[in-house]
Coordinates of C-alpha atoms and ligand atoms in Angstrom, one line a residue:
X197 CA 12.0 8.0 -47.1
X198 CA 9.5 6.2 -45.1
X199 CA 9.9 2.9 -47.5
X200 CA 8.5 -0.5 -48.3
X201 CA 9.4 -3.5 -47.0
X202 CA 12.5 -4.9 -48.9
X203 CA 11.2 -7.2 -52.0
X204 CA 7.7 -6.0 -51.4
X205 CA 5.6 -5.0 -54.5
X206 CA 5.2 -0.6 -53.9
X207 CA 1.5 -1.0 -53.8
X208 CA 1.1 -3.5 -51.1
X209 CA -0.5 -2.3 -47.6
X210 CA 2.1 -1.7 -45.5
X211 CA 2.7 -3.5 -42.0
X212 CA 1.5 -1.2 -39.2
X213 CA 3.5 -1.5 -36.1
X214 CA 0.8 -0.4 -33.7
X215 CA -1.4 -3.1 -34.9
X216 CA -2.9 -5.8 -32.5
X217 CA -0.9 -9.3 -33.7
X218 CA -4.0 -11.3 -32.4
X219 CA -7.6 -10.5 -31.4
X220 CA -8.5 -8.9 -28.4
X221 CA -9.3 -10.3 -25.4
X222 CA -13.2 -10.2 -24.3
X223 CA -14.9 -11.7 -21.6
X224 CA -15.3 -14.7 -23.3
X225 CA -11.7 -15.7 -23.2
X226 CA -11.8 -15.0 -19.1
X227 CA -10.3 -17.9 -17.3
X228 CA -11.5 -16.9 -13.6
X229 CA -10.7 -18.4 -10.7
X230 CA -11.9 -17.5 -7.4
X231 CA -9.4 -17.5 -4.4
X232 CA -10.3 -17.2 -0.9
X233 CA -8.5 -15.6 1.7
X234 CA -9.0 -14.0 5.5
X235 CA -8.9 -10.8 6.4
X236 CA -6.9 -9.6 9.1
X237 CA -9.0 -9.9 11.3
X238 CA -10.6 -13.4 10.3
X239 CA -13.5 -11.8 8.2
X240 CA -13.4 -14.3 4.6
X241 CA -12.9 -12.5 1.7
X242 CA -11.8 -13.3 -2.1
X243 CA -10.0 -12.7 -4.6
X244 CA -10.9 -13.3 -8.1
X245 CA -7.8 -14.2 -10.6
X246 CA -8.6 -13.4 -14.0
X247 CA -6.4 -14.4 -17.1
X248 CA -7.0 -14.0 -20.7
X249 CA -5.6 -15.3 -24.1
X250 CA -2.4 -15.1 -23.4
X251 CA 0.0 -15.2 -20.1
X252 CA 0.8 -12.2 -18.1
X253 CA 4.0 -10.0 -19.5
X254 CA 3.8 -7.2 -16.7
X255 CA 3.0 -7.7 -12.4
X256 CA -0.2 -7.7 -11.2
X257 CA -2.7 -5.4 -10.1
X258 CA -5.2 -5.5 -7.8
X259 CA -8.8 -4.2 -8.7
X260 CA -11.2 -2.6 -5.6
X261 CA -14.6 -2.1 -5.6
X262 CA -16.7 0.5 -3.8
X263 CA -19.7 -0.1 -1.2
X264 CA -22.1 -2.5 -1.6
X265 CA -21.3 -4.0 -4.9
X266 CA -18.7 -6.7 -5.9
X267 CA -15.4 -7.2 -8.0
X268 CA -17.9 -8.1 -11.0
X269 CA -18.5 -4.9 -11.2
X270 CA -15.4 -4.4 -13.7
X271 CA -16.8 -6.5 -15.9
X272 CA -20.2 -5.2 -17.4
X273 CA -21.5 -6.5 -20.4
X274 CA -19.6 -3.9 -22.8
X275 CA -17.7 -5.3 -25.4
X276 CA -14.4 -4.0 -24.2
X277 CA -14.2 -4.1 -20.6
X278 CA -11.8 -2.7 -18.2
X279 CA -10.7 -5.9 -17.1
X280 CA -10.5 -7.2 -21.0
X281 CA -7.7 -3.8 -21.3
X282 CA -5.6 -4.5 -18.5
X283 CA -5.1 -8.4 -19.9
X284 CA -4.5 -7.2 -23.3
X285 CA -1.8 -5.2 -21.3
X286 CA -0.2 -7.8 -19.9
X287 CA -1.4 -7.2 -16.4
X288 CA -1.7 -10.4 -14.1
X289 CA -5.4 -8.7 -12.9
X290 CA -6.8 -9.3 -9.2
X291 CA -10.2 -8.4 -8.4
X292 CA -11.1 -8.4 -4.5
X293 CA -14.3 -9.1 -3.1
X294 CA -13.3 -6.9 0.3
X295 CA -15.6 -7.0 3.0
X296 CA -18.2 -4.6 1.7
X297 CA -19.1 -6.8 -1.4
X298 CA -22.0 -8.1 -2.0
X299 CA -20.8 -11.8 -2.8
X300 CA -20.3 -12.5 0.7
X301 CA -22.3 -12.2 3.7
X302 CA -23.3 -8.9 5.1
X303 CA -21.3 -7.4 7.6
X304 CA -21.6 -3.9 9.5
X305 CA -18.2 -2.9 8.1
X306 CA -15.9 0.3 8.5
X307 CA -13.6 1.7 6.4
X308 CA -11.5 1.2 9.2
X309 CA -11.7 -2.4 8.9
X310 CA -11.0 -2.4 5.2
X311 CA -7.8 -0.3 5.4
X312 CA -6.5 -2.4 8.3
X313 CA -7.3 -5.9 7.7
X314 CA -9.0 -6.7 4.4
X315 CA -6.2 -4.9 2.3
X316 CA -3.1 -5.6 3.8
X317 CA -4.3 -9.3 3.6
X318 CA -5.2 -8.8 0.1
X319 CA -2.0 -7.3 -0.4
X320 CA 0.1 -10.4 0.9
X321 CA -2.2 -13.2 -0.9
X322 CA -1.1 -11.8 -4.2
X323 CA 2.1 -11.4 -3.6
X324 CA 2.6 -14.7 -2.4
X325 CA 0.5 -16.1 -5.2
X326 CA 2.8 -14.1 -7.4
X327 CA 6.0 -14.6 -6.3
X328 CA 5.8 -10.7 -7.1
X329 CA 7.5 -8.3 -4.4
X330 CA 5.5 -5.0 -5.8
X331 CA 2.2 -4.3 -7.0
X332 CA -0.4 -2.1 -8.5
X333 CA -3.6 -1.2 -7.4
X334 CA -7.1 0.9 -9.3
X335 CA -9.2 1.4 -6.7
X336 CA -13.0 2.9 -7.0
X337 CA -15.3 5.1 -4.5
X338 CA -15.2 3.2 -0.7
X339 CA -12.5 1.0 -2.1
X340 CA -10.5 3.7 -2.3
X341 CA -10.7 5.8 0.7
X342 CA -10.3 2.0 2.2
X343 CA -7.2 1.7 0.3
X344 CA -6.1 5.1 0.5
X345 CA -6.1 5.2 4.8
X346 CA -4.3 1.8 4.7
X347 CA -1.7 3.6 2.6
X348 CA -1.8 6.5 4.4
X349 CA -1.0 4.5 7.6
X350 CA 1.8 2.7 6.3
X351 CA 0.3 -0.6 6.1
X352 CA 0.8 -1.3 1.9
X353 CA 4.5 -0.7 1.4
X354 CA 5.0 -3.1 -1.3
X355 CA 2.1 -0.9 -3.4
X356 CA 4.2 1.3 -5.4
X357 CA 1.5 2.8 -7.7
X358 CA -2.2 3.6 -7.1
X359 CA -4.8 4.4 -9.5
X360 CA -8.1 6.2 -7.7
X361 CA -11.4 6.8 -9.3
X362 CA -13.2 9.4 -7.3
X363 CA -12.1 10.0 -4.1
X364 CA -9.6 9.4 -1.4
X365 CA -8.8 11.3 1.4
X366 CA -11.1 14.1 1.2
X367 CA -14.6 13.2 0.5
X368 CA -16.8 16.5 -1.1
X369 CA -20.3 15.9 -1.3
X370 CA -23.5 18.4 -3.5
X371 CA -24.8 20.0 -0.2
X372 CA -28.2 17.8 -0.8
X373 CA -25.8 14.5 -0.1
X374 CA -24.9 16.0 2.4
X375 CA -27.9 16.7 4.3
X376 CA -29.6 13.5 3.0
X377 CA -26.0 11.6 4.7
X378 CA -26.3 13.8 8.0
X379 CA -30.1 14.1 8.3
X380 CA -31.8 11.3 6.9
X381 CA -29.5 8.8 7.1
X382 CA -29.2 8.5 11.1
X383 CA -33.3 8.5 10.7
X384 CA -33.0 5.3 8.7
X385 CA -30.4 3.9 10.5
X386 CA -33.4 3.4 13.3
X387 CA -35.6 1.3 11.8
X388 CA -32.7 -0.5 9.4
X389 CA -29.1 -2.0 9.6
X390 CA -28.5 -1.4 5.9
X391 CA -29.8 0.4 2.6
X392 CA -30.0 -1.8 -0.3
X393 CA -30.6 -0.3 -4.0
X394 CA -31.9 -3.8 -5.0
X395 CA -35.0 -3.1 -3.0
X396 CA -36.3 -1.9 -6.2
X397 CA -36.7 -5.1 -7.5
X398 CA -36.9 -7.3 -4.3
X399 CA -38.1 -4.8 -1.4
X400 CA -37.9 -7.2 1.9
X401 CA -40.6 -5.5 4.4
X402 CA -42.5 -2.2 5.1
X403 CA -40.0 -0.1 5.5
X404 CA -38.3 -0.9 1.8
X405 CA -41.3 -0.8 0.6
X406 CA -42.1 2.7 1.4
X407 CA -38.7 3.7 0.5
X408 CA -38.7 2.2 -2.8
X409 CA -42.2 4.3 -3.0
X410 CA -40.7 7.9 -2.3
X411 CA -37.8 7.5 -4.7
X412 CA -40.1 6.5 -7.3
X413 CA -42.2 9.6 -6.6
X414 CA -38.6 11.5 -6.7
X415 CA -36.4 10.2 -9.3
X416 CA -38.8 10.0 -12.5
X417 CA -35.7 9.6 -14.8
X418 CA -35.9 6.5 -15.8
X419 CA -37.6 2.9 -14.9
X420 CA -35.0 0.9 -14.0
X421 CA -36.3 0.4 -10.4
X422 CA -32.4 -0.2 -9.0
X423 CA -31.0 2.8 -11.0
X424 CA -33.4 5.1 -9.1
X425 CA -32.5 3.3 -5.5
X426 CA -29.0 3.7 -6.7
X427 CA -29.2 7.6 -7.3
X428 CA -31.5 7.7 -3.7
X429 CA -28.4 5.8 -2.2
X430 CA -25.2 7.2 -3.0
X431 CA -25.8 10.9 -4.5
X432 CA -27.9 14.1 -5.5
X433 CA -28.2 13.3 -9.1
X434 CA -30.7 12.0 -11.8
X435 CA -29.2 9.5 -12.1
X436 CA -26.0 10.1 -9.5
X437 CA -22.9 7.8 -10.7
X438 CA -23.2 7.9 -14.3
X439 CA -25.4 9.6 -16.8
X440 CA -27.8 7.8 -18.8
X441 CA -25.9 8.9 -22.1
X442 CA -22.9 7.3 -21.0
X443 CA -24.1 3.8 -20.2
X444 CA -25.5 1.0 -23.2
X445 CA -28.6 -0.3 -22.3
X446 CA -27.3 -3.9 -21.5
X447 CA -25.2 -2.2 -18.8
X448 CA -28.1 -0.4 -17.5
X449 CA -30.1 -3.7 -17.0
X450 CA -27.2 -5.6 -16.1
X451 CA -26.9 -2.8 -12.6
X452 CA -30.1 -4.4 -11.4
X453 CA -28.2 -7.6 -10.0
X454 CA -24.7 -5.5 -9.2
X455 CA -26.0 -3.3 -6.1
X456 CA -27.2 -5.0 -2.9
X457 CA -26.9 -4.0 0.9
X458 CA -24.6 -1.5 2.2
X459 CA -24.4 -1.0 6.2
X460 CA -25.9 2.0 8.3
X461 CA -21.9 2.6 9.7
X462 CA -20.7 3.1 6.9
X463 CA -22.9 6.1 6.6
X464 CA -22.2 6.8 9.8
X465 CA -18.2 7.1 9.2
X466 CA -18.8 8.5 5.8
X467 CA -20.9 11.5 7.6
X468 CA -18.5 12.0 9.8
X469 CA -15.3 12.4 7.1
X470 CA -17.9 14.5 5.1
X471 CA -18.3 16.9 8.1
X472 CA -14.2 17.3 9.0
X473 CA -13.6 17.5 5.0
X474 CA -10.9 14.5 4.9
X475 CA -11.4 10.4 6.4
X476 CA -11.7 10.0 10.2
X477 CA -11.2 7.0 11.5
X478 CA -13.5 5.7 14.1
X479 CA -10.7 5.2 16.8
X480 CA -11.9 1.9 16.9
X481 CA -9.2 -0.2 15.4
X482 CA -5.6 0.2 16.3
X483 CA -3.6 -0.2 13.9
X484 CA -4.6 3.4 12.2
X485 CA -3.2 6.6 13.1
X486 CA -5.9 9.4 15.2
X487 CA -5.5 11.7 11.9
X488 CA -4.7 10.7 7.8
X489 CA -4.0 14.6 7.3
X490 CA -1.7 15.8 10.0
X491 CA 1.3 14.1 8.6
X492 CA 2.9 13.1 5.2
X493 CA 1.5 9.3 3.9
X494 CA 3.5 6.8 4.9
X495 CA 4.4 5.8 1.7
X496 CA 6.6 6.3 -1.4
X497 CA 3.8 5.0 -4.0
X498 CA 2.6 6.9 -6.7
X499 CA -1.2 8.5 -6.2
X500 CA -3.1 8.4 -9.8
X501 CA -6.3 10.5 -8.6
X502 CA -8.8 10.4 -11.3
X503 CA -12.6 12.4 -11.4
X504 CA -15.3 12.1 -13.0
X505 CA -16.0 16.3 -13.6
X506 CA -19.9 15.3 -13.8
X507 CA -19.6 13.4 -10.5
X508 CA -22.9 13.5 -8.2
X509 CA -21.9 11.3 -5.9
X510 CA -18.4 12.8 -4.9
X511 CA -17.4 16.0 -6.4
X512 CA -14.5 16.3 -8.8
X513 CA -13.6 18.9 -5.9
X514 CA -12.7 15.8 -3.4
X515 CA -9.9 14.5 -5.8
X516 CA -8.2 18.2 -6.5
X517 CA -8.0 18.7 -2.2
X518 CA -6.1 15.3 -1.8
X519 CA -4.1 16.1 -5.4
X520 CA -3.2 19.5 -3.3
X521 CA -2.3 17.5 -0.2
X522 CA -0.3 15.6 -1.7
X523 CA 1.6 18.1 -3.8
X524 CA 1.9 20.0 -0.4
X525 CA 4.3 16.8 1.1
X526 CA 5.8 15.6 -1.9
X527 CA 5.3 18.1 -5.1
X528 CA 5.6 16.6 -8.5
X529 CA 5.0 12.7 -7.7
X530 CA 1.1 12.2 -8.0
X531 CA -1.1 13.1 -11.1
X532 CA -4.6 14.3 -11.3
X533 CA -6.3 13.9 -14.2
X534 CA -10.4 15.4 -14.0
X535 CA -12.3 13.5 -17.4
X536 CA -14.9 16.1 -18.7
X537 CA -18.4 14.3 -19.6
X538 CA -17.7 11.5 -17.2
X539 CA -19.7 10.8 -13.8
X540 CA -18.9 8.4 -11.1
X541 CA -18.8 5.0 -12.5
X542 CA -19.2 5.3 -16.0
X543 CA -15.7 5.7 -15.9
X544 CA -15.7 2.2 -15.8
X545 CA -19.0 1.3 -17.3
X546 CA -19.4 3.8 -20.2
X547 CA -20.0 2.6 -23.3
X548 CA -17.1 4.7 -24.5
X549 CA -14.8 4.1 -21.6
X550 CA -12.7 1.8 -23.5
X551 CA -11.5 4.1 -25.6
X552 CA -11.8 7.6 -23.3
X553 CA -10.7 6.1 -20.3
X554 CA -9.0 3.1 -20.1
X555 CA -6.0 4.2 -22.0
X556 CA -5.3 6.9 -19.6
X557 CA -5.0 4.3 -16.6
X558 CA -3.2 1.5 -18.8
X559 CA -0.8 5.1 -19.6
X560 CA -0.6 5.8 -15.8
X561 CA -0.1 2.0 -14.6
X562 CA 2.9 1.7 -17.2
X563 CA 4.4 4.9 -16.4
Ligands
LIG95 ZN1 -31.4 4.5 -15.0

């Protein structure tokens, strides 16, 4: 008998269990406060604290972006962001501004640099801010093949679970990325320092200006003049990390302000990895090992790798070869999980994300 709640009348709803108790948290409920920090290495970075309508019940985790955008990113204007789901699961959320974002200065970064010195350091600040001796980290794109090499190199112990949107130690790229990355890019890197999708809007000087001209000749998909520099940027689709059914169109307007410059050596690196099939280091900073694939990771944590199955940018194929690394050191720990109809970032920006897949990384975090 599945039973009505002693002394209440038969025909009376009955309580559902699973219900929320309050509203959920939106964006308007936010309390954010920006921390600052150094890298490693000196570089300033930040961390952005975000709490909602309640306190946190669970540890935190820490939130990376990808190149040349920011740790606004996870917060479009959707009603039901990603951030929004990880407070109404009682996560004590951390978004780091690491040295490729855009809301600090430019810099000619590395991943290197980012694996040795920005993440460690953001590591440590929110531990100490804490008081927590573990944490979690969801980490996108650039963010995460930052993220991954730190791990990799032994330099995160206290991460014990990681969740990784599109790819991490071995980058796979459509074979037009790969000649535009290998070809092109060391052609541009001549007459420029950086690539910046929001040229479309605010070109700065001849150069820009031509380029903004050929992708408009090239990418006729739609007329959001940063969407197009985006897809020129970082892919070989129309558009390359998301498809235009996936995104609302107050997210698509609201990616003109979210992409700004992203440096020439970063390129450079990334061309390289693409080239060997897995991350290289530049040999340039010490504290990484001369190879991320000739031995097990240094750590015990727990590798969530999740891909986008339409992904342009990085193939869903860059996801399954670190899934089989790691099931080649340590079978049976790490998950893979490849989400059909999903891109590169409309796995956090789709308008259906919340409920196709958030809950899957909220599942994976708790597990
Ligand atoms: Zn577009």
């Amino acid at each position: 008998m599945t039973g009505t709640p002693a002394g209440a009348p038969a025909d009376a709803p009955r309580p559902n269990r699973h219900a929320r108790r309050t509203r959920p948290t939106t964006r308007r409920d936010h309390v954010t406060e920006v921390q600052p920090l150094k890298a490693l290495d000196g570089r300033p970075l930040t961390l952005v604290h975000v709490q909602g309508r309640h306190p946190p019940t669970r540890g935190p985790v820490i939130v990376v972006h990808g190149a040349g955008v920011r740790a606004e990113l996870f917060r479009p204007p959707l009603p039901r962001t990603f951030v929004d789901a990880l407070l109404d699961d009682g996560w004590d959320v951390w978004l780091l501004n690491w040295r490729a974002s855009i809301d600090l200065d430019p810099v000619p970064w590395t991943l290197d640099q980012a694996a040795a010195y920005d993440h460690p350091a953001a590591v440590a600040h929110v531990l100490d801010a804490t008081g927590a001796d573990r944490l979690k980290a969801v980490v996108h794109c650039q963010g995460s093949t930052s993220f991954t090499m730190a791990m990799a190199a032994g330099l995160l112990p206290e991460v014990d679970t990681v969740v990784s949107n599109a790819v991490s130690l071995h980058p796979v790229v459509p074979r037009l990325s790969t000649f535009k990355i290998g070809t092109l890019a060391p052609l541009i890197s001549r007459v420029t320092p950086y690539l910046s999708p929001a040229w479309g809007d605010r070109p700065e000087g001849v150069v820009s200006r031509l380029m903004v001209w050929g992708v408009r000749a090239t990418h006729p998909e739609c007329r959001n003049p940063v969407c197009r520099m985006v897809s020129f940027t970082y892919g070989s689709g129309r558009p390359a990390l998301w498809s235009h059914a996936n995104l609302d169109e107050a997210t698509h307007e609201w990616i003109r302000g979210e992409f700004a410059e992203v440096p020439m050596t970063f390129f450079a690196q990334m061309n390289r990895c693409i080239q060997a099939g897995h991350l290289v280091p530049t040999g340039a900073v010490e504290a990484l090992p001369a190879s991320f694939v000739a031995r097990a990771p240094r750590t015990d944590a727990r590798f969530v790798l999740v891909a986008g199955r339409d992904n342009r940018c990085f193939l869903a194929d860059s996801q399954r070869r670190t899934f089989e690394f790691l099931q080649r050191h340590r079978p049976g720990r790490d998950s893979l999980h490849v989400l059909p109809g999903y891109g590169h970032l409309d796995v956090f920006l789709g308008r259906r994300a919340a409920t196709e897949t958030y809950p899957l990384i909220l599942e994976e975090l708790a597990r």
